[in-house]
CSV table of C-alpha atoms in Angstrom, one decimal:
chain,number,residue,atom,x,y,z
C,1,UNK,CA,-76.4,-25.5,-135.1
C,2,UNK,CA,-73.9,-27.8,-134.1
C,3,UNK,CA,-75.0,-31.1,-132.9
C,4,UNK,CA,-73.4,-33.3,-130.3
C,5,UNK,CA,-73.5,-36.9,-131.4
C,6,UNK,CA,-71.9,-40.1,-130.1
C,7,UNK,CA,-70.0,-41.8,-133.0
C,8,UNK,CA,-73.3,-43.8,-134.1
C,9,UNK,CA,-75.7,-40.9,-134.5
C,10,UNK,CA,-73.0,-39.0,-136.5
C,11,UNK,CA,-73.6,-41.3,-139.1
C,12,UNK,CA,-76.8,-39.6,-139.8
C,13,UNK,CA,-74.3,-36.7,-141.0
C,14,UNK,CA,-72.7,-38.8,-143.6
C,15,UNK,CA,-76.0,-40.1,-145.3
C,16,UNK,CA,-77.5,-36.0,-144.8
C,17,UNK,CA,-74.2,-34.8,-146.7
C,18,UNK,CA,-74.6,-37.3,-149.4
C,19,UNK,CA,-78.6,-36.2,-150.1
C,20,UNK,CA,-77.3,-32.9,-150.1
C,21,UNK,CA,-74.6,-33.4,-152.7
C,22,UNK,CA,-76.9,-35.1,-154.9
C,23,UNK,CA,-79.3,-32.2,-155.0
C,24,UNK,CA,-76.5,-30.3,-155.7
C,25,UNK,CA,-76.0,-32.3,-159.0
C,26,UNK,CA,-77.1,-31.0,-162.5
C,27,UNK,CA,-79.2,-34.2,-162.6
C,28,UNK,CA,-80.0,-35.1,-159.1
C,29,UNK,CA,-81.3,-38.8,-158.7
C,30,UNK,CA,-83.4,-37.9,-155.7
C,31,UNK,CA,-83.4,-34.0,-155.5
C,32,UNK,CA,-83.9,-33.6,-152.1
C,33,UNK,CA,-83.2,-30.0,-151.4
C,34,UNK,CA,-84.4,-30.2,-147.8
C,35,UNK,CA,-81.2,-32.1,-147.4
C,36,UNK,CA,-79.2,-29.7,-148.5
C,37,UNK,CA,-80.7,-26.7,-146.6
C,38,UNK,CA,-80.4,-28.9,-143.4
C,39,UNK,CA,-76.9,-29.6,-144.3
C,40,UNK,CA,-76.2,-25.9,-144.6
C,41,UNK,CA,-77.3,-25.2,-141.3
C,42,UNK,CA,-75.3,-27.2,-139.2
C,43,UNK,CA,-72.0,-26.5,-138.0
C,44,UNK,CA,-70.2,-29.5,-139.1
C,45,UNK,CA,-67.1,-29.6,-141.2
C,46,UNK,CA,-68.6,-32.2,-144.2
C,47,UNK,CA,-65.3,-32.1,-145.9
C,48,UNK,CA,-64.0,-34.6,-143.7
C,49,UNK,CA,-66.5,-37.3,-144.5
C,50,UNK,CA,-64.6,-37.3,-148.1
C,51,UNK,CA,-67.7,-38.7,-149.6
C,52,UNK,CA,-67.0,-40.6,-153.2
C,53,UNK,CA,-69.5,-39.8,-155.8
C,54,UNK,CA,-70.5,-43.7,-155.9
C,55,UNK,CA,-71.9,-43.2,-152.3
C,56,UNK,CA,-73.8,-40.0,-153.4
C,57,UNK,CA,-75.4,-42.1,-156.1
C,58,UNK,CA,-76.1,-45.4,-154.1
C,59,UNK,CA,-77.3,-43.2,-151.3
C,60,UNK,CA,-79.7,-41.2,-153.5
C,61,UNK,CA,-81.0,-44.5,-155.5
C,62,UNK,CA,-81.5,-46.8,-152.6
C,63,UNK,CA,-83.6,-43.4,-150.5
C,64,UNK,CA,-85.5,-43.0,-153.8
C,65,UNK,CA,-86.3,-46.6,-153.8
C,66,UNK,CA,-87.5,-46.7,-150.1
C,67,UNK,CA,-89.5,-43.7,-150.9
C,68,UNK,CA,-91.1,-45.1,-153.5
C,69,UNK,CA,-92.2,-47.9,-151.4
C,70,UNK,CA,-93.7,-45.9,-148.7
C,71,UNK,CA,-95.6,-43.8,-151.3
C,72,UNK,CA,-97.1,-46.7,-152.6
C,73,UNK,CA,-98.0,-48.7,-149.8
C,74,UNK,CA,-99.5,-45.2,-148.2
C,75,UNK,CA,-101.8,-45.1,-151.5
C,76,UNK,CA,-103.1,-48.7,-150.9
C,77,UNK,CA,-103.5,-47.7,-147.1
C,78,UNK,CA,-104.4,-44.5,-146.6
C,79,UNK,CA,-105.2,-44.7,-143.0
C,80,UNK,CA,-102.0,-46.6,-142.2
C,81,UNK,CA,-99.1,-45.6,-139.7
C,82,UNK,CA,-95.7,-45.1,-141.0
C,83,UNK,CA,-92.4,-46.3,-138.9
C,84,UNK,CA,-89.3,-44.7,-140.0
C,85,UNK,CA,-86.7,-46.3,-138.1
C,86,UNK,CA,-83.3,-44.7,-137.1
C,87,UNK,CA,-84.4,-41.7,-139.1
C,88,UNK,CA,-81.7,-39.4,-138.2
C,89,UNK,CA,-82.3,-36.2,-140.2
C,90,UNK,CA,-83.8,-37.6,-143.3
C,91,UNK,CA,-87.1,-35.7,-144.4
C,92,UNK,CA,-88.5,-38.3,-146.0
C,93,UNK,CA,-92.1,-37.6,-144.3
C,94,UNK,CA,-91.7,-34.6,-146.3
C,95,UNK,CA,-90.6,-36.2,-149.7
C,96,UNK,CA,-93.3,-38.5,-149.2
C,97,UNK,CA,-95.8,-36.1,-148.1
C,98,UNK,CA,-98.5,-38.2,-146.7
C,99,UNK,CA,-102.3,-37.2,-146.6
C,100,UNK,CA,-103.6,-36.0,-143.2
C,101,UNK,CA,-105.2,-39.8,-142.2
C,102,UNK,CA,-101.5,-41.1,-141.8
C,103,UNK,CA,-99.8,-40.7,-138.7
C,104,UNK,CA,-96.3,-40.7,-139.2
C,105,UNK,CA,-93.5,-41.7,-136.7
C,106,UNK,CA,-89.8,-41.0,-137.0
C,107,UNK,CA,-87.8,-43.0,-134.2
C,108,UNK,CA,-84.1,-42.6,-133.5
C,109,UNK,CA,-82.2,-42.1,-130.2
C,110,UNK,CA,-83.5,-39.5,-128.0
C,111,UNK,CA,-80.3,-37.2,-128.8
C,112,UNK,CA,-81.2,-37.3,-132.5
C,113,UNK,CA,-85.0,-36.9,-132.0
C,114,UNK,CA,-84.0,-33.8,-130.1
C,115,UNK,CA,-81.9,-32.8,-133.3
C,116,UNK,CA,-84.5,-33.5,-135.4
C,117,UNK,CA,-87.1,-31.6,-133.0
C,118,UNK,CA,-85.0,-28.5,-133.5
C,119,UNK,CA,-84.4,-28.9,-137.6
C,120,UNK,CA,-87.4,-30.3,-138.8
C,121,UNK,CA,-90.4,-29.6,-136.6
C,122,UNK,CA,-94.1,-30.6,-136.9
C,123,UNK,CA,-94.6,-33.1,-140.0
C,124,UNK,CA,-94.3,-36.4,-137.6
C,125,UNK,CA,-94.5,-37.7,-134.4
C,126,UNK,CA,-91.1,-38.2,-132.7
C,127,UNK,CA,-90.1,-41.2,-130.6
C,128,UNK,CA,-86.6,-40.9,-128.7
C,129,UNK,CA,-85.4,-44.5,-128.3
C,130,UNK,CA,-83.1,-47.3,-128.7
C,131,UNK,CA,-84.5,-49.5,-131.4
C,132,UNK,CA,-82.9,-52.7,-129.4
C,133,UNK,CA,-85.6,-52.4,-126.8
C,134,UNK,CA,-89.5,-52.5,-127.3
C,135,UNK,CA,-90.7,-50.2,-124.7
C,136,UNK,CA,-90.8,-47.2,-127.4
C,137,UNK,CA,-93.7,-49.6,-129.2
C,138,UNK,CA,-96.0,-48.4,-126.4
C,139,UNK,CA,-96.5,-45.0,-128.2
C,140,UNK,CA,-97.3,-46.9,-131.4
C,141,UNK,CA,-100.9,-47.5,-132.2
C,142,UNK,CA,-101.6,-51.0,-132.9
C,143,UNK,CA,-104.5,-51.2,-134.4
C,144,UNK,CA,-103.9,-50.2,-138.2
C,145,UNK,CA,-101.6,-51.6,-140.8
C,146,UNK,CA,-98.0,-50.5,-140.7
C,147,UNK,CA,-95.3,-49.3,-143.2
C,148,UNK,CA,-91.8,-49.7,-141.7
C,149,UNK,CA,-88.7,-48.3,-143.2
C,150,UNK,CA,-85.8,-48.6,-142.1
C,151,UNK,CA,-83.0,-46.8,-144.1
C,152,UNK,CA,-78.8,-47.3,-143.1
C,153,UNK,CA,-79.9,-49.2,-139.7
C,154,UNK,CA,-79.1,-52.7,-140.0
C,155,UNK,CA,-75.2,-52.2,-139.8
C,156,UNK,CA,-75.7,-50.7,-136.2
C,157,UNK,CA,-78.1,-53.1,-134.8
C,158,UNK,CA,-75.7,-55.4,-132.9
C,159,UNK,CA,-76.3,-59.5,-132.9
C,160,UNK,CA,-79.3,-60.6,-132.9
C,161,UNK,CA,-81.5,-57.5,-132.0
C,162,UNK,CA,-82.7,-56.8,-135.5
C,163,UNK,CA,-84.7,-60.2,-135.2
C,164,UNK,CA,-85.8,-59.4,-132.0
C,165,UNK,CA,-87.2,-55.7,-133.1
C,166,UNK,CA,-89.0,-57.7,-135.8
C,167,UNK,CA,-90.5,-59.8,-133.4
C,168,UNK,CA,-91.5,-56.9,-131.4
C,169,UNK,CA,-93.1,-55.1,-134.2
C,170,UNK,CA,-95.0,-58.2,-135.8
C,171,UNK,CA,-96.5,-58.9,-132.5
C,172,UNK,CA,-97.2,-55.1,-132.0
C,173,UNK,CA,-98.9,-54.4,-135.5
C,174,UNK,CA,-101.9,-56.2,-137.0
C,175,UNK,CA,-100.4,-56.2,-140.6
C,176,UNK,CA,-97.4,-54.2,-142.8
C,177,UNK,CA,-94.7,-54.3,-145.0
C,178,UNK,CA,-91.2,-53.4,-144.1
C,179,UNK,CA,-88.8,-51.9,-146.4
C,180,UNK,CA,-85.1,-52.0,-145.4
C,181,UNK,CA,-81.6,-51.7,-147.3
C,182,UNK,CA,-79.3,-55.1,-146.5
C,183,UNK,CA,-76.0,-55.0,-146.6
C,184,UNK,CA,-73.2,-57.9,-146.9
C,185,UNK,CA,-71.0,-58.7,-144.0
C,186,UNK,CA,-68.1,-57.1,-145.9
C,187,UNK,CA,-70.1,-53.7,-146.5
C,188,UNK,CA,-71.1,-53.1,-143.0
């Protein structure tokens, strides 16, 4: 499969490739073999990304910490909603394997959701949306606690759009937690 993505959306391939490289290490941190399978099925020159070993390790560590936060929340709130914002092609729902009472929503740009549906069908509700708006929240249940995870999203949200999104989420959802990775201005 050859993805047709814009420059911002194409960054999902960097993260996917880093997780795939981790899975191929003798002692993987995340061990996400599904990411490795997904990367192998995509017609893309991953070598041009020139990923350094340090990025592979930091991506795997970051993902593992976020997965642990999601698993802990789901264990404490078995009927919750999980929102994976800017999900890309990350198979977090497969790694976390939530019980049947959990509604999982993978949210990303429409073209990413279309690619995701072709590569990872069936385990979650897919929402194609620009996260700088709030219309997409109409598809999300507003009567249950929510775990919101946003891995690698912040550098791609211009201006105060993250704050606006956070306000919209807290206005829509009754309670929950937010797990994300932050960036310094230099790193972003």
